[in-house]
Tab-separated table of C-alpha atoms in Angstrom:
chain	number	residue	atom	x	y	z
A	1	UNK	CA	-0.159	0.156	-0.086
A	2	UNK	CA	1.140	3.818	-0.446
A	3	UNK	CA	2.618	4.537	2.690
A	4	UNK	CA	3.690	8.184	1.327
A	5	UNK	CA	3.159	10.860	3.033
A	6	UNK	CA	4.208	14.720	3.140
A	7	UNK	CA	3.850	18.200	4.430
A	8	UNK	CA	2.475	20.907	1.749
A	9	UNK	CA	3.296	24.188	2.983
A	10	UNK	CA	-0.107	26.646	1.276
A	11	UNK	CA	-1.438	29.675	1.606
A	12	UNK	CA	-4.281	31.616	1.020
A	13	UNK	CA	-4.418	33.953	-2.240
A	14	UNK	CA	-6.706	36.419	-3.840
A	15	UNK	CA	-8.395	35.210	-7.339
A	16	UNK	CA	-6.994	37.350	-10.659
A	17	UNK	CA	-4.280	37.543	-12.840
A	18	UNK	CA	-2.141	40.631	-11.424
A	19	UNK	CA	-2.275	38.143	-8.169
A	20	UNK	CA	-1.133	35.280	-10.109
A	21	UNK	CA	1.745	37.274	-11.947
A	22	UNK	CA	2.788	38.527	-8.376
A	23	UNK	CA	3.176	34.843	-7.258
A	24	UNK	CA	5.435	33.830	-9.918
A	25	UNK	CA	7.535	36.691	-9.360
A	26	UNK	CA	7.789	35.713	-5.618
A	27	UNK	CA	8.780	31.991	-7.250
A	28	UNK	CA	5.458	30.964	-6.156
A	29	UNK	CA	2.772	28.765	-7.927
A	30	UNK	CA	-0.827	30.009	-7.829
A	31	UNK	CA	-3.016	26.689	-6.696
A	32	UNK	CA	-6.585	26.062	-6.280
A	33	UNK	CA	-8.176	22.957	-3.977
A	34	UNK	CA	-11.538	21.584	-4.010
A	35	UNK	CA	-13.063	18.153	-3.336
A	36	UNK	CA	-14.145	17.387	0.296
A	37	UNK	CA	-13.519	21.177	1.452
A	38	UNK	CA	-14.717	24.425	-0.485
A	39	UNK	CA	-13.366	25.303	-3.325
A	40	UNK	CA	-10.308	27.726	-2.265
A	41	UNK	CA	-7.357	29.307	-4.203
A	42	UNK	CA	-4.065	29.058	-2.921
A	43	UNK	CA	-0.533	29.649	-3.466
A	44	UNK	CA	2.365	26.811	-3.413
A	45	UNK	CA	5.961	27.423	-3.024
A	46	UNK	CA	7.653	26.931	-6.617
A	47	UNK	CA	10.297	24.750	-5.402
A	48	UNK	CA	8.035	22.284	-3.597
A	49	UNK	CA	5.619	22.024	-6.819
A	50	UNK	CA	8.582	21.436	-9.031
A	51	UNK	CA	9.850	18.589	-6.543
A	52	UNK	CA	6.563	16.859	-5.686
A	53	UNK	CA	5.727	17.066	-9.792
A	54	UNK	CA	7.038	13.462	-10.779
A	55	UNK	CA	5.910	10.189	-10.763
A	56	UNK	CA	7.641	9.186	-7.626
A	57	UNK	CA	5.260	11.240	-5.548
A	58	UNK	CA	2.270	10.076	-7.752
A	59	UNK	CA	-1.045	9.238	-5.692
A	60	UNK	CA	1.229	10.765	-2.446
A	61	UNK	CA	-0.714	11.970	0.376
A	62	UNK	CA	-0.025	15.603	1.248
A	63	UNK	CA	-0.806	16.953	4.969
A	64	UNK	CA	-1.472	20.529	4.818
A	65	UNK	CA	0.440	23.450	6.494
A	66	UNK	CA	-1.015	27.199	6.473
A	67	UNK	CA	0.295	30.131	8.885
A	68	UNK	CA	-2.490	32.145	7.826
A	69	UNK	CA	-5.826	29.725	7.285
A	70	UNK	CA	-5.466	26.875	10.404
A	71	UNK	CA	-8.283	25.291	8.799
A	72	UNK	CA	-6.110	24.414	6.049
A	73	UNK	CA	-3.937	22.278	8.613
A	74	UNK	CA	-6.505	19.275	8.813
A	75	UNK	CA	-6.712	19.035	5.051
A	76	UNK	CA	-5.257	16.109	3.287
A	77	UNK	CA	-5.265	16.266	-0.258
A	78	UNK	CA	-3.944	14.799	-3.769
A	79	UNK	CA	-2.102	16.862	-6.529
A	80	UNK	CA	-4.270	15.974	-9.222
A	81	UNK	CA	-2.715	18.372	-11.689
A	82	UNK	CA	-0.226	20.567	-12.633
A	83	UNK	CA	0.242	22.603	-15.350
A	84	UNK	CA	3.476	23.642	-16.869
A	85	UNK	CA	4.884	26.458	-18.912
A	86	UNK	CA	5.237	24.900	-22.736
A	87	UNK	CA	8.765	26.810	-22.862
A	88	UNK	CA	10.137	27.275	-19.595
A	89	UNK	CA	8.433	23.898	-18.469
A	90	UNK	CA	8.220	25.252	-15.015
A	91	UNK	CA	4.988	24.889	-13.061
A	92	UNK	CA	2.241	27.491	-13.576
A	93	UNK	CA	-0.802	25.847	-11.781
A	94	UNK	CA	-1.617	23.108	-9.577
A	95	UNK	CA	-4.628	21.583	-8.854
A	96	UNK	CA	-5.002	19.851	-5.754
A	97	UNK	CA	-8.107	17.641	-4.613
A	98	UNK	CA	-9.206	17.423	-0.792
A	99	UNK	CA	-9.726	13.911	0.545
A	100	UNK	CA	-12.007	12.674	3.078
A	101	UNK	CA	-10.039	9.820	4.210
A	102	UNK	CA	-13.560	7.593	5.012
A	103	UNK	CA	-14.528	7.705	1.471
A	104	UNK	CA	-13.115	6.079	-1.754
A	105	UNK	CA	-11.268	7.665	-4.546
A	106	UNK	CA	-10.405	6.934	-7.758
A	107	UNK	CA	-6.938	7.394	-9.060
A	108	UNK	CA	-4.425	5.734	-11.691
A	109	UNK	CA	-1.780	3.526	-10.339
A	110	UNK	CA	1.689	2.293	-12.422
A	111	UNK	CA	2.025	-1.060	-13.306
A	112	UNK	CA	5.768	-2.292	-13.073
A	113	UNK	CA	6.656	-5.397	-15.065
A	114	UNK	CA	9.187	-7.944	-14.087
A	115	UNK	CA	10.950	-11.006	-15.546
A	116	UNK	CA	12.163	-11.498	-18.730
A	117	UNK	CA	9.350	-12.925	-21.002
A	118	UNK	CA	9.921	-16.529	-22.857
A	119	UNK	CA	8.978	-15.183	-25.973
A	120	UNK	CA	12.293	-13.164	-26.021
A	121	UNK	CA	13.454	-16.285	-27.069
A	122	UNK	CA	11.804	-17.204	-29.800
A	123	UNK	CA	12.680	-13.789	-31.518
A	124	UNK	CA	9.858	-11.361	-29.781
A	125	UNK	CA	9.907	-8.087	-27.975
A	126	UNK	CA	8.156	-6.919	-25.387
A	127	UNK	CA	5.471	-3.965	-25.357
A	128	UNK	CA	4.447	-2.128	-22.948
A	129	UNK	CA	0.688	-0.775	-23.750
A	130	UNK	CA	-1.020	0.621	-20.524
A	131	UNK	CA	1.030	1.895	-17.781
A	132	UNK	CA	-1.184	2.718	-15.425
A	133	UNK	CA	-4.700	1.074	-14.170
A	134	UNK	CA	-7.498	2.770	-12.839
A	135	UNK	CA	-8.990	1.953	-9.431
A	136	UNK	CA	-11.241	2.943	-6.525
A	137	UNK	CA	-9.970	2.458	-3.006
A	138	UNK	CA	-10.165	4.534	-0.060
A	139	UNK	CA	-6.988	6.907	0.495
A	140	UNK	CA	-4.978	5.339	2.857
A	141	UNK	CA	-5.212	2.073	0.776
A	142	UNK	CA	-3.908	3.262	-2.564
A	143	UNK	CA	-1.001	1.484	-3.945
A	144	UNK	CA	2.053	2.672	-4.481
A	145	UNK	CA	2.354	0.368	-7.908
A	146	UNK	CA	0.891	-3.416	-8.947
A	147	UNK	CA	3.650	-5.526	-10.012
A	148	UNK	CA	3.381	-7.909	-12.808
A	149	UNK	CA	5.610	-10.950	-13.904
A	150	UNK	CA	5.743	-11.367	-17.299
A	151	UNK	CA	8.145	-14.180	-17.585
A	152	UNK	CA	5.523	-16.497	-18.282
A	153	UNK	CA	4.698	-14.636	-21.772
A	154	UNK	CA	5.661	-16.490	-24.726
A	155	UNK	CA	5.609	-15.149	-28.597
A	156	UNK	CA	1.982	-13.251	-29.353
A	157	UNK	CA	0.977	-13.547	-25.383
A	158	UNK	CA	-0.806	-9.992	-23.588
A	159	UNK	CA	-0.136	-9.622	-20.021
A	160	UNK	CA	-4.150	-8.004	-19.306
A	161	UNK	CA	-5.820	-5.957	-16.616
A	162	UNK	CA	-7.301	-9.269	-15.163
A	163	UNK	CA	-4.244	-10.602	-14.674
A	164	UNK	CA	-3.450	-8.306	-12.055
A	165	UNK	CA	-3.407	-9.147	-8.418
A	166	UNK	CA	-5.564	-6.308	-6.546
A	167	UNK	CA	-5.055	-6.069	-2.704
A	168	UNK	CA	-8.440	-6.354	-0.741
A	169	UNK	CA	-10.485	-3.005	-0.518
A	170	UNK	CA	-8.935	-1.672	-3.976
A	171	UNK	CA	-11.910	-2.218	-6.696
A	172	UNK	CA	-10.722	-2.447	-10.405
A	173	UNK	CA	-12.403	0.399	-12.744
A	174	UNK	CA	-10.300	0.125	-15.989
A	175	UNK	CA	-11.424	-2.651	-17.951
A	176	UNK	CA	-10.393	-6.222	-17.159
A	177	UNK	CA	-9.926	-6.768	-20.980
A	178	UNK	CA	-7.306	-3.886	-21.675
A	179	UNK	CA	-3.777	-4.746	-22.293
A	180	UNK	CA	-0.667	-4.269	-20.052
A	181	UNK	CA	2.027	-5.760	-22.359
A	182	UNK	CA	2.456	-8.016	-25.079
A	183	UNK	CA	5.271	-9.684	-26.293
A	184	UNK	CA	5.331	-9.178	-30.183
A	185	UNK	CA	7.031	-10.995	-33.028
A	186	UNK	CA	10.208	-8.949	-34.174
A	187	UNK	CA	9.945	-8.584	-37.937
A	188	UNK	CA	13.038	-8.922	-39.622
A	189	UNK	CA	13.803	-5.636	-41.081
A	190	UNK	CA	15.768	-6.998	-44.061
A	191	UNK	CA	13.095	-9.367	-45.109
A	192	UNK	CA	9.767	-7.117	-44.775
A	193	UNK	CA	10.543	-4.698	-48.083
A	194	UNK	CA	11.541	-7.916	-50.180
A	195	UNK	CA	8.135	-9.576	-48.809
A	196	UNK	CA	6.151	-6.530	-49.629
A	197	UNK	CA	7.813	-6.206	-53.240
A	198	UNK	CA	6.709	-9.830	-53.646
A	199	UNK	CA	3.015	-9.485	-52.578
A	200	UNK	CA	3.129	-6.182	-54.934
A	201	UNK	CA	1.101	-6.887	-58.247
A	202	UNK	CA	3.190	-6.699	-61.301
């Protein structure tokens, strides 16, 4: 299960473009929080957003800390979205989702593959089709990741969502038939053009 839980300092902010520009000048990022509490405009330190905006902190739970609004100190949230500037790649807006720890949430969980597929010995290549699966569970029961053994996959065989082992209390939302990985036959690059030419009409 996910044991990642971190403190995140946030502060209330006024709404408007001028405020947002001023925040960015002071190396802060405009944010909004919604979910189990009333929607509220916030600001977060730029360095914190950069630090936590990576797959390593996906589905991590954040204990909000605020010096100006004590009500925020009891809030636990997920980072739902981070908008980055297309040129600088720096964060320009953050969406936080306030959680009710007693109510289930839907999240996407990473699938990690382990093992060497048997089909590789027959000229196959392993292709990862979908790296995430959507599930529903209580916030404190969000899995850090699903680990799937692909060593038994032969040539042209696939691993599907239905093959994953889900912990108790975790409900699958993605289709059970969705393909996670497949061992495809690796075409001979030299033979392919020859085969195509032979199939073409005279």
